[in-house]
Each structure stands twice: as structure tokens, then as C-alpha cells.
Short mmCIF file of C-alpha atoms in Angstrom, two decimals:
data_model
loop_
_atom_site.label_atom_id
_atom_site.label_comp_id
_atom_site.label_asym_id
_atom_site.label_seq_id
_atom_site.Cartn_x
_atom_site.Cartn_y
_atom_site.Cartn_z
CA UNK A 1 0.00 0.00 0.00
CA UNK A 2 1.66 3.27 -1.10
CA UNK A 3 0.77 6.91 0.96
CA UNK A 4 -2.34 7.47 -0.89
CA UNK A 5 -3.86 4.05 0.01
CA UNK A 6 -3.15 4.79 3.60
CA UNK A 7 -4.60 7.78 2.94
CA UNK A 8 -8.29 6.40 1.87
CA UNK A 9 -7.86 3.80 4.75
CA UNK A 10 -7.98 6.27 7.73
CA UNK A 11 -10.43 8.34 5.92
CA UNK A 12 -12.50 5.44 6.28
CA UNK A 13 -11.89 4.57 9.66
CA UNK A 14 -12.41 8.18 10.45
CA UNK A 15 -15.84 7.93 8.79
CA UNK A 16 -16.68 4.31 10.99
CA UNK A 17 -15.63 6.23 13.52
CA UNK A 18 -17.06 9.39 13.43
CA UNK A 19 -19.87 9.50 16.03
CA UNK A 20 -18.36 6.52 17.83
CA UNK A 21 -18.26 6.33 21.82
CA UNK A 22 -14.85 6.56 21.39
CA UNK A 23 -13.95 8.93 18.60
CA UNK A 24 -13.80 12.62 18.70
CA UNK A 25 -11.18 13.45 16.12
CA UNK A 26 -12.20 16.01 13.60
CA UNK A 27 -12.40 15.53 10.11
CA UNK A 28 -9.91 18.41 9.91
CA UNK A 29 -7.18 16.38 11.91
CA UNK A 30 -6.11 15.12 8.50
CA UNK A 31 -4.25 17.33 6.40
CA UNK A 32 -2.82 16.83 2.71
CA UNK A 33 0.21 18.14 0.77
CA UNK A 34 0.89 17.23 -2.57
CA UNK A 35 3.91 19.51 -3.69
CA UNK A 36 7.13 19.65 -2.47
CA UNK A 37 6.83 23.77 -2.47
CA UNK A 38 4.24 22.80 0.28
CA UNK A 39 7.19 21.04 2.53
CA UNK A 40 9.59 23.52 1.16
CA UNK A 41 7.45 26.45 2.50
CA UNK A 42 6.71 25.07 6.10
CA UNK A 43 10.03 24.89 7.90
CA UNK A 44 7.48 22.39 10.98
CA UNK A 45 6.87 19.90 7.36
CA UNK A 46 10.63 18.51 7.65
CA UNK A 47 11.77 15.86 9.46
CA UNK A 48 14.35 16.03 12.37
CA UNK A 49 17.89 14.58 10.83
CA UNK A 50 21.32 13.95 11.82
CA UNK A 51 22.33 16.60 14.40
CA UNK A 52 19.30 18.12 15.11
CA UNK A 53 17.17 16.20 17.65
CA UNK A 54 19.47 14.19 20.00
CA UNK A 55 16.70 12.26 22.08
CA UNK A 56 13.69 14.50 20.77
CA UNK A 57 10.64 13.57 22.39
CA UNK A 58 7.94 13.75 24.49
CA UNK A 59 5.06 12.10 27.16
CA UNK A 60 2.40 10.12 25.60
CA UNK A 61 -0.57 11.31 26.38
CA UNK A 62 -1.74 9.19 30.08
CA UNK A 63 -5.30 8.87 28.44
CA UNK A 64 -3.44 6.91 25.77
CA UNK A 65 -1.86 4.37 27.57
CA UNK A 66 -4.98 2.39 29.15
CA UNK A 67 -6.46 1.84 26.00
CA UNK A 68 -2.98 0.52 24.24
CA UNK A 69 -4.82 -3.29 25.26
CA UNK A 70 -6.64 -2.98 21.99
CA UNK A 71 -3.33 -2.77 19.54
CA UNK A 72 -1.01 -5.32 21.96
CA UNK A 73 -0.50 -7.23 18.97
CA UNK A 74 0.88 -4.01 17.14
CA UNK A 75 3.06 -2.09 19.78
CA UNK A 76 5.12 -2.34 22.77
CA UNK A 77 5.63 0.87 25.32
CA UNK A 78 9.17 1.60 26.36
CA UNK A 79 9.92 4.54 28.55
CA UNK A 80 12.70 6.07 29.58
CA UNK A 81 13.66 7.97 32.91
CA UNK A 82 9.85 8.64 33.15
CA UNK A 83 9.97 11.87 30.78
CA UNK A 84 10.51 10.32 27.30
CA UNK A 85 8.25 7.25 25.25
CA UNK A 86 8.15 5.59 22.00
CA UNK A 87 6.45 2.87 20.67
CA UNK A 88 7.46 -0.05 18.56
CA UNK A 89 5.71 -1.81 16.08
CA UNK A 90 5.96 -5.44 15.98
CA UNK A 91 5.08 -6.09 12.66
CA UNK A 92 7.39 -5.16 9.42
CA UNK A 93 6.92 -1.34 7.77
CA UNK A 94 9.27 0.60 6.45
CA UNK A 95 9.40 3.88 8.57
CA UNK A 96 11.88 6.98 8.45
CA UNK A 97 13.06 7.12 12.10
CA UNK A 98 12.66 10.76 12.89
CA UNK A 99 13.63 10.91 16.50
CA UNK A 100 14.51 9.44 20.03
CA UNK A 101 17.33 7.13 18.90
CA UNK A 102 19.30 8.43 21.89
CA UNK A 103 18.80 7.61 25.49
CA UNK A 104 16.55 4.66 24.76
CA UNK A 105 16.41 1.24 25.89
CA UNK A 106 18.49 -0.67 23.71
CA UNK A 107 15.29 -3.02 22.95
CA UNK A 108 14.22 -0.28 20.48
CA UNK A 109 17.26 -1.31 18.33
CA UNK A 110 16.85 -4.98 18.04
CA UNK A 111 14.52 -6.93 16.38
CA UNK A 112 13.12 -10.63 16.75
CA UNK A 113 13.24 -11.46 13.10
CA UNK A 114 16.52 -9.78 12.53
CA UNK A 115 14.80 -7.24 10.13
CA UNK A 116 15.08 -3.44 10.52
CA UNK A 117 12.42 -3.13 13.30
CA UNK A 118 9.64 0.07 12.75
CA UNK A 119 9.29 3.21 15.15
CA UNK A 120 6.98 5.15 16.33
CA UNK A 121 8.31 8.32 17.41
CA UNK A 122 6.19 11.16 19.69
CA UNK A 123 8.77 13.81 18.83
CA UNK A 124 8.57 17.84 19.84
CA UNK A 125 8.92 18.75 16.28
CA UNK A 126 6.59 16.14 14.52
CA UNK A 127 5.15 13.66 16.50
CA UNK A 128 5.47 10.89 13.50
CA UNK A 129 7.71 11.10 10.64
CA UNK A 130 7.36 8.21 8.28
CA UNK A 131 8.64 6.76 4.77
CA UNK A 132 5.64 4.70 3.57
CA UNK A 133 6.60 2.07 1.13
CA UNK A 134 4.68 -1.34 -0.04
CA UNK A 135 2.66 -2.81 2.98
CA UNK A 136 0.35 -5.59 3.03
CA UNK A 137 -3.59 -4.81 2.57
CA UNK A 138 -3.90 -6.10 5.98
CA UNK A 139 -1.11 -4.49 7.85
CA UNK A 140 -2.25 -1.12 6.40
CA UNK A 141 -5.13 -1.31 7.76
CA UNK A 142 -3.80 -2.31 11.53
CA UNK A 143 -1.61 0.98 10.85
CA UNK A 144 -4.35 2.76 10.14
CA UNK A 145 -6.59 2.17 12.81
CA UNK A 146 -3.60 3.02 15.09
CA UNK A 147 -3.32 6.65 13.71
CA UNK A 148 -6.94 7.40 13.75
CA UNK A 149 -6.93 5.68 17.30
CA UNK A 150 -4.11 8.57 18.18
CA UNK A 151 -6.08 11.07 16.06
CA UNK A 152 -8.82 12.01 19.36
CA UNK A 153 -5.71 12.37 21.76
CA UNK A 154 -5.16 15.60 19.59
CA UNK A 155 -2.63 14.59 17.40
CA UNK A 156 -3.03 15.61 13.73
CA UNK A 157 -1.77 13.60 10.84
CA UNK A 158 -0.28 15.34 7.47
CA UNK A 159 0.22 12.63 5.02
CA UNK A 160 2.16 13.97 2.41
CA UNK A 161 1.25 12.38 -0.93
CA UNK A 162 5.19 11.93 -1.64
CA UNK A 163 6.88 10.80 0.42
CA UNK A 164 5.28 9.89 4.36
CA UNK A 165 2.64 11.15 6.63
CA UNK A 166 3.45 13.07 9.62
CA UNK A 167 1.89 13.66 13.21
CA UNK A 168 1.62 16.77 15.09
CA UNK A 169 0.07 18.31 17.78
CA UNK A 170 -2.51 21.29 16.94
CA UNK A 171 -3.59 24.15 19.17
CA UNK A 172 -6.61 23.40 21.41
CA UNK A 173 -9.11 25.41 20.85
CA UNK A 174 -9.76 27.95 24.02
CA UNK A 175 -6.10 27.21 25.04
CA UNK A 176 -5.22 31.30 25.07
CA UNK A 177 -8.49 31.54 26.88
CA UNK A 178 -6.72 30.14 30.02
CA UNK A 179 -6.51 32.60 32.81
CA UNK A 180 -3.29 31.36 34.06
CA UNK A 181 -1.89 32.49 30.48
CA UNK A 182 -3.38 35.78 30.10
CA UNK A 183 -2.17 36.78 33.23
CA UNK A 184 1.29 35.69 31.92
CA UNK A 185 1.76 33.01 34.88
CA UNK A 186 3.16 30.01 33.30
CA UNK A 187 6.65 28.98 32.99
CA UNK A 188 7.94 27.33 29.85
CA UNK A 189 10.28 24.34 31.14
CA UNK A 190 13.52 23.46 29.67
CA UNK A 191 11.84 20.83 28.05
CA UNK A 192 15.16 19.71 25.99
CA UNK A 193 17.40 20.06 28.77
CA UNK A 194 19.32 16.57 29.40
CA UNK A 195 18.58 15.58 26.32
CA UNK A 196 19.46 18.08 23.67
CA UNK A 197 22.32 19.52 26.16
CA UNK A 198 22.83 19.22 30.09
CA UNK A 199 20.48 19.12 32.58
CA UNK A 200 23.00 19.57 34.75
CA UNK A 201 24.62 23.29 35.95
CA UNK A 202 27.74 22.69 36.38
CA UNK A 203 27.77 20.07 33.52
CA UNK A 204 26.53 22.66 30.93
CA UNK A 205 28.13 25.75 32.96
CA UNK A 206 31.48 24.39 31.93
CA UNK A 207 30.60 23.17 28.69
CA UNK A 208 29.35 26.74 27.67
CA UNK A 209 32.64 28.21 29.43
CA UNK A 210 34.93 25.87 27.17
CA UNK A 211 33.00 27.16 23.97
CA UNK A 212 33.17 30.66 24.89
CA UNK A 213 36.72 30.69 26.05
CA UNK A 214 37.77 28.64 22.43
CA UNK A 215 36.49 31.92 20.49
CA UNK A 216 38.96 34.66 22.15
CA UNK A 217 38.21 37.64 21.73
CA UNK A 218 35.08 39.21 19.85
CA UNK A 219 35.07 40.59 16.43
CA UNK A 220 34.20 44.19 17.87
CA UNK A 221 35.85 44.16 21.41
CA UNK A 222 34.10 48.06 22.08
CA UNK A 223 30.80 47.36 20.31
CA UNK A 224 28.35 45.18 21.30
CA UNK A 225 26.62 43.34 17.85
CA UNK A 226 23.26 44.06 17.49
CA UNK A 227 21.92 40.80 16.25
CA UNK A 228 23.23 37.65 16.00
CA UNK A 229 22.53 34.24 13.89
CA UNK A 230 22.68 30.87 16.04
CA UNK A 231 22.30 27.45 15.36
CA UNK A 232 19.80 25.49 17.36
CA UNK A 233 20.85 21.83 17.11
CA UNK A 234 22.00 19.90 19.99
CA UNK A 235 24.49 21.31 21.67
CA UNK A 236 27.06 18.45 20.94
CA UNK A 237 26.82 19.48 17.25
CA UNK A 238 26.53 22.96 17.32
CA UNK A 239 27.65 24.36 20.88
CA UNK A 240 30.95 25.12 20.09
CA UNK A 241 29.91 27.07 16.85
CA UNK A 242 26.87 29.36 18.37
CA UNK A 243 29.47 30.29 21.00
CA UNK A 244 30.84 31.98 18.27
CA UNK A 245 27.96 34.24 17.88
CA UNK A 246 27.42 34.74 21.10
CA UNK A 247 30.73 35.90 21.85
CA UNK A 248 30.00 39.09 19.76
CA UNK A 249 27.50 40.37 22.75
CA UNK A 250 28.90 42.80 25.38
CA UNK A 251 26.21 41.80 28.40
CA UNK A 252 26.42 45.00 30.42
CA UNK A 253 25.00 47.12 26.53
CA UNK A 254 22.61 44.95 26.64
CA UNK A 255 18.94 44.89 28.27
CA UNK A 256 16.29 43.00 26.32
CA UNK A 257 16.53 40.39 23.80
CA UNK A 258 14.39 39.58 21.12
CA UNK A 259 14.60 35.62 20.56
CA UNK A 260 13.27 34.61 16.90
CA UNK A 261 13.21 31.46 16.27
CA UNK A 262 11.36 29.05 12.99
CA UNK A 263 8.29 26.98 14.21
CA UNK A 264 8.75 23.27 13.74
CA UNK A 265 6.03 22.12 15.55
CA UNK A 266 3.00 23.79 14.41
CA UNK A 267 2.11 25.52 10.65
CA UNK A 268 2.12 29.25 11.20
CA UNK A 269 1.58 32.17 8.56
CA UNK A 270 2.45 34.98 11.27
CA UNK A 271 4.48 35.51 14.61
CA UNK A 272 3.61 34.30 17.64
CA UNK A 273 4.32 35.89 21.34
CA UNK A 274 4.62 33.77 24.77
CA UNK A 275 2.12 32.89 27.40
CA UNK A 276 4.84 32.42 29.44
CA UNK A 277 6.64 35.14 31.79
CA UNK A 278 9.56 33.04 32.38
CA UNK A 279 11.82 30.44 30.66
CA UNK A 280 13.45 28.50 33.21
CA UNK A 281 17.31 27.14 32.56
CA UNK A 282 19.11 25.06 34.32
CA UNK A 283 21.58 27.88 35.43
CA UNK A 284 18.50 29.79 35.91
CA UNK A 285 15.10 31.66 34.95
CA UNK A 286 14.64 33.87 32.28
CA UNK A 287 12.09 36.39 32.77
CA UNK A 288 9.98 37.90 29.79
CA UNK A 289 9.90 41.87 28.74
CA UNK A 290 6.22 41.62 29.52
CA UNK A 291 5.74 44.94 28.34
CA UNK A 292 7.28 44.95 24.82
CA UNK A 293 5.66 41.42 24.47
CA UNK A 294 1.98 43.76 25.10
CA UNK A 295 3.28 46.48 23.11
CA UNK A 296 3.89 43.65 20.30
CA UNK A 297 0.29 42.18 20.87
CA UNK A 298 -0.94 45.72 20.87
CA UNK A 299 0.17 45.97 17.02
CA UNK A 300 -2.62 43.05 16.12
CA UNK A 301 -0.10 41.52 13.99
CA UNK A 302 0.68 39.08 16.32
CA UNK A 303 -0.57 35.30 17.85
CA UNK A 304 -0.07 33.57 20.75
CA UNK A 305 1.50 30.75 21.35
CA UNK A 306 0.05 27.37 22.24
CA UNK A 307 1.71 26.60 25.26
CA UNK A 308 1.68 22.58 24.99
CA UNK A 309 3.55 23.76 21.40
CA UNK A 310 5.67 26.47 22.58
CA UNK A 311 7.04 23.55 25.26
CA UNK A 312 7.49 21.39 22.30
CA UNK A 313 9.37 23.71 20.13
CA UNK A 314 13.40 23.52 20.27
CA UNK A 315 14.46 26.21 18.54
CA UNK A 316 14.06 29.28 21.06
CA UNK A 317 14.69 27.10 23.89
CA UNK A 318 18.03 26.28 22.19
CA UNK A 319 19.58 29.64 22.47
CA UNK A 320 18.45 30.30 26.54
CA UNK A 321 21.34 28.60 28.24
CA UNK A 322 23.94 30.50 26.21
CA UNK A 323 22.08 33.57 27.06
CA UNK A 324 21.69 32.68 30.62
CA UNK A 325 25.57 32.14 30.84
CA UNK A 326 26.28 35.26 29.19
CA UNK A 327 23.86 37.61 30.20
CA UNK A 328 23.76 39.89 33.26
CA UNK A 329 20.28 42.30 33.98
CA UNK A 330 17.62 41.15 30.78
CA UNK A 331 14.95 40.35 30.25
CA UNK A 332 13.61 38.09 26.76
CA UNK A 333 10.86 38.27 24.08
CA UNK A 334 10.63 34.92 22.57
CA UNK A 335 9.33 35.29 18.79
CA UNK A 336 8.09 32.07 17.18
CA UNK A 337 8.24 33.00 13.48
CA UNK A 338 5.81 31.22 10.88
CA UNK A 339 5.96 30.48 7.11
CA UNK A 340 5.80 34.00 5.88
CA UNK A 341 5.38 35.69 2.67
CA UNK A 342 7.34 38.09 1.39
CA UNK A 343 5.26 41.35 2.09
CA UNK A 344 4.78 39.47 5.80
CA UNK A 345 8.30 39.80 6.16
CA UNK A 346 8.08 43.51 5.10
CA UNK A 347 5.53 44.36 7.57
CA UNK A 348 7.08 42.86 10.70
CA UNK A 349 10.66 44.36 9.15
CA UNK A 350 8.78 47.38 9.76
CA UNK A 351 7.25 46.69 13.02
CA UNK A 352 10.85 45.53 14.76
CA UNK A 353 13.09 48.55 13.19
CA UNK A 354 12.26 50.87 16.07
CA UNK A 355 13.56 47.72 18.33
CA UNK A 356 16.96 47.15 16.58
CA UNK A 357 17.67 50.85 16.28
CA UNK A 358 18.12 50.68 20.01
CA UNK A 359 21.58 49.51 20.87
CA UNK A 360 20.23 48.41 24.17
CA UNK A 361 18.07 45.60 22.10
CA UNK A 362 19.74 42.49 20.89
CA UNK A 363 18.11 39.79 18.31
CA UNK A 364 18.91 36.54 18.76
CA UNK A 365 18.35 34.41 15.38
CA UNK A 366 17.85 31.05 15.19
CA UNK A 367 18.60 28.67 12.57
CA UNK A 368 20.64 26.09 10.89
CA UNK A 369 21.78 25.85 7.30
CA UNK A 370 21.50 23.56 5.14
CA UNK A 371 19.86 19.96 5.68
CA UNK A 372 20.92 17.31 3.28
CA UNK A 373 20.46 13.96 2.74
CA UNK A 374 17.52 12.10 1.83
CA UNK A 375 15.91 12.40 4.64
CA UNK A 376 15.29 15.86 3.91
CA UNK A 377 14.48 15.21 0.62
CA UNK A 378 16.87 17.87 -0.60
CA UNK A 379 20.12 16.60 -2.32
CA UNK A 380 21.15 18.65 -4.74
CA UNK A 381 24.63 17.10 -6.42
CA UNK A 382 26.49 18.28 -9.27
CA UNK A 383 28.12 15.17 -10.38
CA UNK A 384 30.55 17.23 -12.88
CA UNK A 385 31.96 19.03 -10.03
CA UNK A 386 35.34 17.42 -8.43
CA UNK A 387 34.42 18.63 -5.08
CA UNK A 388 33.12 16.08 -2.51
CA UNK A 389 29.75 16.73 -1.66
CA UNK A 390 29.79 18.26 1.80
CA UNK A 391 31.98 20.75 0.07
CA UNK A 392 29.43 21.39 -2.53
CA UNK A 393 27.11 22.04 0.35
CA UNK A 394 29.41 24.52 1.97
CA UNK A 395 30.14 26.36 -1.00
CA UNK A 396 26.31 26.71 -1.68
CA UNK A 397 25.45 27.72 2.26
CA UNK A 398 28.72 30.11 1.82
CA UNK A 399 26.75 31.60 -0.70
CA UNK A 400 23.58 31.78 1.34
CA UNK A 401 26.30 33.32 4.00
CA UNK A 402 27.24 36.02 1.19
CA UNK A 403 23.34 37.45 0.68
CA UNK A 404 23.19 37.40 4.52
CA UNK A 405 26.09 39.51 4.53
CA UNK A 406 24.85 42.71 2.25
CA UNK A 407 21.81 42.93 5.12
CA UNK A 408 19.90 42.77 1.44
CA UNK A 409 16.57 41.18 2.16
CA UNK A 410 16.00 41.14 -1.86
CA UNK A 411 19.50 39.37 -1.85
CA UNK A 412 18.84 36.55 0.25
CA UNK A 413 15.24 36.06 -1.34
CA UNK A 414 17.33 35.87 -4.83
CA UNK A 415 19.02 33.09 -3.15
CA UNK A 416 16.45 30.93 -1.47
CA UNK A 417 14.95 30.78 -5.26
CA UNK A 418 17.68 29.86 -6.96
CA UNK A 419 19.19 26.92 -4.65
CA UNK A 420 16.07 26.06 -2.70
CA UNK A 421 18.16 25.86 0.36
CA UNK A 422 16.81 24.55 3.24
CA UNK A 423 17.48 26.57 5.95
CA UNK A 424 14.76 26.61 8.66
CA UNK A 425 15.41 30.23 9.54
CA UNK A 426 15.10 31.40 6.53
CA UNK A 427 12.06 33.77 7.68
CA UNK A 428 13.73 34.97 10.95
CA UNK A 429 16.81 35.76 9.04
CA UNK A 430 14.79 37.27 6.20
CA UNK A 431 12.66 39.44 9.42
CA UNK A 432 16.02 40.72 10.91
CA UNK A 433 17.20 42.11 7.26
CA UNK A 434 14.14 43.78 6.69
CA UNK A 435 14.42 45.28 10.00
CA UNK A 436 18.31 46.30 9.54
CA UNK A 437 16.96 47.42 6.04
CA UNK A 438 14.37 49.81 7.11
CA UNK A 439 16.17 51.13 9.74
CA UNK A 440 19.27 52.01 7.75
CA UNK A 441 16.94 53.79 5.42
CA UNK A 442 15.08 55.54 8.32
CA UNK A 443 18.08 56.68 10.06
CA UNK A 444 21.25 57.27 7.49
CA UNK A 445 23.21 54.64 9.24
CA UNK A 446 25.09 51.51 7.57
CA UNK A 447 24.89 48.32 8.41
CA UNK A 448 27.68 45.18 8.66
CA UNK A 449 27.07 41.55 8.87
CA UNK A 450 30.24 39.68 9.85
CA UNK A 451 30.20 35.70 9.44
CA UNK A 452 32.53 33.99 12.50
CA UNK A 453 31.96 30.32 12.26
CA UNK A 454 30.84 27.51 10.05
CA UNK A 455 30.17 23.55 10.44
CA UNK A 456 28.88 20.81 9.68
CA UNK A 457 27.35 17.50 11.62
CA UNK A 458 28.91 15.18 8.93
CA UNK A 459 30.91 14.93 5.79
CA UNK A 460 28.55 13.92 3.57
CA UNK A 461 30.51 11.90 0.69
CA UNK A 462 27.65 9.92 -1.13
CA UNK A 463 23.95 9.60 -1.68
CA UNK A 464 23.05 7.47 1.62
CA UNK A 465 24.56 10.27 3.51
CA UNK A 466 23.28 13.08 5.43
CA UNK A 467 24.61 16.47 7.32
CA UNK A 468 23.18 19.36 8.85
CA UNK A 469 24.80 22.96 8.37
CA UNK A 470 25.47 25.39 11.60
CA UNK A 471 26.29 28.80 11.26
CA UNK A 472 27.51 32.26 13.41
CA UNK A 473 27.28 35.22 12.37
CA UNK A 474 26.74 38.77 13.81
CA UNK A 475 25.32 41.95 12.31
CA UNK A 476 26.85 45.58 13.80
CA UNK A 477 25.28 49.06 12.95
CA UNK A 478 27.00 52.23 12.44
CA UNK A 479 26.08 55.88 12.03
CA UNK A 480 27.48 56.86 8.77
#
């Protein structure tokens, strides 16, 4: 059974279902793509790959667990240190393993038949990434009734025509509602932390002090950089390069920062504020600008985000201990940034100019470079070039680095176009030029961006490989 049969198979156990004691999945729960400009557009429609999601997951839901009786045949529960689940399958399907292949039981690695076994993965950034290929009538529909099963636990499934279906969790409806949230009560755990870096202060403390003290010293030793561009992978692929960014900060110039980050979790076609009025670290909380976050709500141009998602999404959270570490009195605006369009960008360019004129203001940017490798589904390959791939791939993020670099938004736009680069902060990045652009314009001053640092998670030297791209950079402003 291909994707599309799947497809027709949970439509029809939604239909059986539909008015069931049991079901209360909407019909709307089940979303289709059938372009890759659809997954190319939607930084949350691509999967987590090599270097980006060390042990990426999250808690079943409890109401979920009772009822597991019903597919015993089908799955088997393994937890691990009470925070973190997956499910296996026990039957053969080919799946793309998305997540959680660290800090699980080793069970979730073998198999009985000595085949490749099949995972389920409830990940932060999509709770199910998988690569459907040729399944037995039968089998499909056991599969099937599993997702539909998940389907009224909130969970939404995007099956993507192409190449795999996807889970992932939705807003719930009345969720900003909450009084607790409007009054800006909640605290946003560090949901990642001993999994994507150290739960532990000292542990990460000196971790963050070895990558800070490897830079030297910054760039601009007298001037404080008034954004700066940051990986978010885990920290044991990317730490030592986002130190480089952060590096370029002077903490005492420094009083609010503005932390934009793509959403990977949920599909967004605007910016989203915090519920929250504190991010908690483990070398501390982080306490949010509550007033600029109003001010920014004030403008109507704005969302909020679902907390359950906001808890779930890695790539803010990813830059708070290295600002915790660094930082001395601050306070944070986390920015969850959508799949925007180009006049979109324009229009919240415009809105956060009067924010990055002010030198006490810094933007934090988050985003990797490029993600190749099948798993991405992006593996572009000139095979009359010489060059080893993962050169290929640094030559073409260099020139990603280049458009960055003339703080042109029309440059980088050029760019994404031609190469179709995937970089998931392509619309963060593309907000802070348009903000550096319409500033400069505004108030006859220039503006410099300076790239420090570049890596990669692998050397990618065939077709079955895969890599990730990380990148620092740092953009200055200067009265001509």
C-alpha cells in the first residue's frame, strides 16, 4: 500500500468512527500536501535529521496508555527515565526514524526477526515522521486504525502524498483563553534540557565556558553586535559554533533580547508571542519583557502561542542557556516566526526597526543551514563538479552566507529561489534584514554583517549520507 492508500484507509476509519463512543477526532485532523513547495514552504513539514534532535521527544498522552490493550499485537511501550516514550511496532513497515534514537532502551534497536524493526516516534517537532513504502492490505489497515486511534488524543496527521505522513500536535481550541496564560503566569520548562544539552549546571556551565573561552576575543571588542545568527541543534553538534555568535555580545550594553526562532512544531503564517513570563534554565530563569511582548500584541499583527507547542518547540529554547551564561540584567521576548510571505516579512521588518535601532536591544536568530540527505528530501549534487559533496554544500550555504552579509533582504530572497536551500530560519533571518533594512533607510546609518563560524554535523561523501549545516554570524550598525 503506497501513501495514498493509507490515505483512503484512515479516511474510512475516520468515517466508521465518526460519532463513535470513542472517537472525537475532527475531520480536519487530516491534512494533505501534494507539492514539495508545500514542505519547502513550512520549515514544521521537515523531518528532524542527523544533528538536530538528540533524544527528541515527548510524554504520551496518560489517556493513551490504558487503552494501548486494543493494539497489543501491534506495539510495545518503552519509557525512559519517566519523561521520554516511543512505541514499537511489531510487525514489518518501512518507517523513516525521525527521532529518540538516543537515550533509549536498547530493545528499540533490536529486532526478533533480525529485520530493521519500525518506530513510532512522539517527537517535539513532529510527532510521527514516516517513509511509507509497499505494505500488506492487511497491515495497512492495523496501521491505520492506530493513527486514527491517536487522532482524538489531539494529534493531527499530514500525510504527504510523496513521500510519508506526519503527526503533530494542533492548538486546542480555548487554550489562550486560560486565565493562568493571560495573566502571563506560566513557565515554559527546559523541556530539551538533558537531552538536547545538560540538565545539569555545572555540567553545561562548563561546557558553555569551554565554547566561549575557544572563540577569544570578539570581532568588535568596544561594540556590542546588534543581532546575531545561532544554530539550534544539539548542543554536541553545534555548541561550540553558536558560541561563536554569542561571543560578539557585550552583556552589560545589553537589556532585552528579542529571541526569533522558525516553528517546527505547528504551521504558522504569522508571529507568535509567549504565554509564558519566564523560561526557566538550568543555570537559571529567564524572565519575559512583559511589556514589549503587550506592546507587540498591541500591534494586532501578532498570535499567541500554544503553550503545549511552545514547550514542544526547540528552537528558542536552544539559544536560553547560552544567554543565561552570558547575560547579566535582561529580560527576553521569545518570537516564534511562521511560514511568511514576502510582504509578511516587510511588515514585521517594519514593526521591529524601532527595536533594533536601540543599541540596548539584541536579536537573537535562530537557525541552521542547510539539511541534506535524503531524509530531507533535498540533495542537490552536481556530479561534474570534483568537489566532494559536503563541500558542494558549503560552497552553496557560503553563498547563502554572502546574501546574509549585504543585510539585502531582496539578496537573500534571490538566493532561497535559486538553490532552494533549506534553511529553517530562513524567515527569521529574512525578518532581521528587513528590519536592519528599514532602519538604515530611516536613520542614514550603515549596516555590517560579519560571518565567525561555520560547520557541519557530517561529511557527507555519497547519496546514503546526510549532514546538517550550523552557522555564526553577527550583524553591527554604524552611524554613517
Amino acid at each position: 500500500m503506497t501513501s495514498p492508500s493509507i490515505l483512503l484507509e484512515i479516511k474510512h476509519q475516520l468515517r466508521r468512527a465518526q460519532g463513535g463512543r470513542h472517537m472525537r477526532a475532527p475531520a480536519d485532523r487530516l491534512c494533505c500536501c501534494q507539492s514539495h513547495s508545500f514542505r519547502r514552504s513550512r520549515p514544521w513539514a521537515t523531518t528532524v535529521g542527523e544533528g538536530d534532535a538528540p533524544g527528541d521527544c515527548q510524554v504520551l498522552p496518560e489517556a493513551v496508555r490504558p487503552r494501548l490493550w486494543r493494539w497489543r499485537g501491534l506495539v510495545s511501550l518503552y519509557e525512559s527515565g519517566g519523561s521520554a516514550l516511543s512505541i514499537k511496532a511489531t510487525f514489518r513497515f518501512p518507517l523513516m526514524f525521525v527521532s529518540a534514537k538516543y537515550r533509549m532502551p536498547n530493545e528499540l534497536f533490536e529486532s526478533s526477526d533480525n529485520e530493521s524493526p519500525a518506530f513510532v516516534s512522539f517527537a517535539s517537532n513532529c510527532c510521527l515522521g514516516l517513509a511509507v513504502g509497499t505494505l500488506e492490505h492487511h497491515r495497512t489497515r492495523f496501521f491505520a486504525s492506530f493513527l486514527v486511534f491517536l487522532l482524538q488524543y489531539g494529534y493531527c496527521l499530514l500525510v504527504d502524498l510523496f513521500h510519508f505522513p506526519k503527526l503533530f500536535t494542533r492548538p486546542e481550541a480555548g487554550l489562550q483563553k486560560d486565565p493562568e496564560a493571560m495573566s502571563g503566569g506560566r513557565v515554559r520548562s527546559a523541556s530539551h534540557a538533558g537531552l538536547w544539552y545538560s540538565d545539569n549546571p555545572k555540567t553545561l556551565d562548563a561546557e558553555l565556558s569551554e565554547w566561549l573561552n575557544k572563540v577569544g576575543a570578539p570581532q568588535r571588542p568596544n561594540k556590542s553586535a546588534r543581532a546575531i545568527i545561532s544554530p539550534h541543534a544539539g548542543y554536541s553538534y553545534c555548541g561550540d559554533t553558536a558560541a561563536f555568535a554569542f561571543k560578539q555580545v557585550i552583556p552589560d550594553a545589553v537589556e532585552r533580547i528579542f529571541v526569533m526562532g522558525p516553528s517546527h512544531v505547528v504551521c504558522l503564517n504569522n508571529c507568535a508571542l509567549t504565554s509564558c513570563s519566564r523560561y526557566k534554565t538550568p543555570l537559571g530563569n529567564l524572565h519575559v519583557d512583559q511589556k514589549i511582548n503587550d506592546d507587540l500584541m498591541a500591534t494586532n499583527a501578532f498570535s499567541t502561542m500554544n503553550f503545549h507547542d511552545e514547550e514542544s518547540e526547540h528552537s528558542i529554547e536552544m539559544q536560553m542557556p547560552f544567554i543565561a551564561k552570558i547575560m547579566e540584567n535582561f529580560a527576553i521576548i521569545p518570537i516564534l516566526v511562521g511560514s511568511l510571505t514576502q510582504s509578511t516579512q516587510v511588515m514585521y521588518g517594519k514593526i521591529f526597526a524601532k527595536y533594533i535601532a536601540d543599541p540596548r536591544n539584541l536579536f537573537v536568530i535562530s537557525s541552521d543551514f542547510c539539511h541534506w540527505g535524503h531524509r530531507f528530501h533535498f540533495t542537490p549534487y552536481d556530479s561534474s563538479d570534483s568537489r566532494p559533496i559536503h563541500e558542494q554544500i558549503a560552497a552553496m550555504d557560503k553563498e547563502g552566507m554572502d546574501a546574509i552579509s549585504t543585510v539585502d533582504p531582496h539578496a537573500f530572497t534571490t538566493y532561497l529561489k535559486k538553490t532552494q536551500n533549506t534553511i529553517c530560519g530562513r524567515n527569521p533571518i529574512s525578518v532581521m534584514l528587513q528590519a536592519a533594512e528599514h532602519f538604515r533607510q530611516m536613520n542614514n546609518h550603515t549596516a555590517e554583517f560579519r560571518f565567525l563560524k561555520y560547520s557541519q554535523s557530517n561529511k557527507c561523501r555519497n547519496m546514503k549520507d546526510s549532514s546538517v549545516s550550523y552557522a555564526a554570524g553577527a550583524l553591527y550598525i554604524n552611524p554613517k
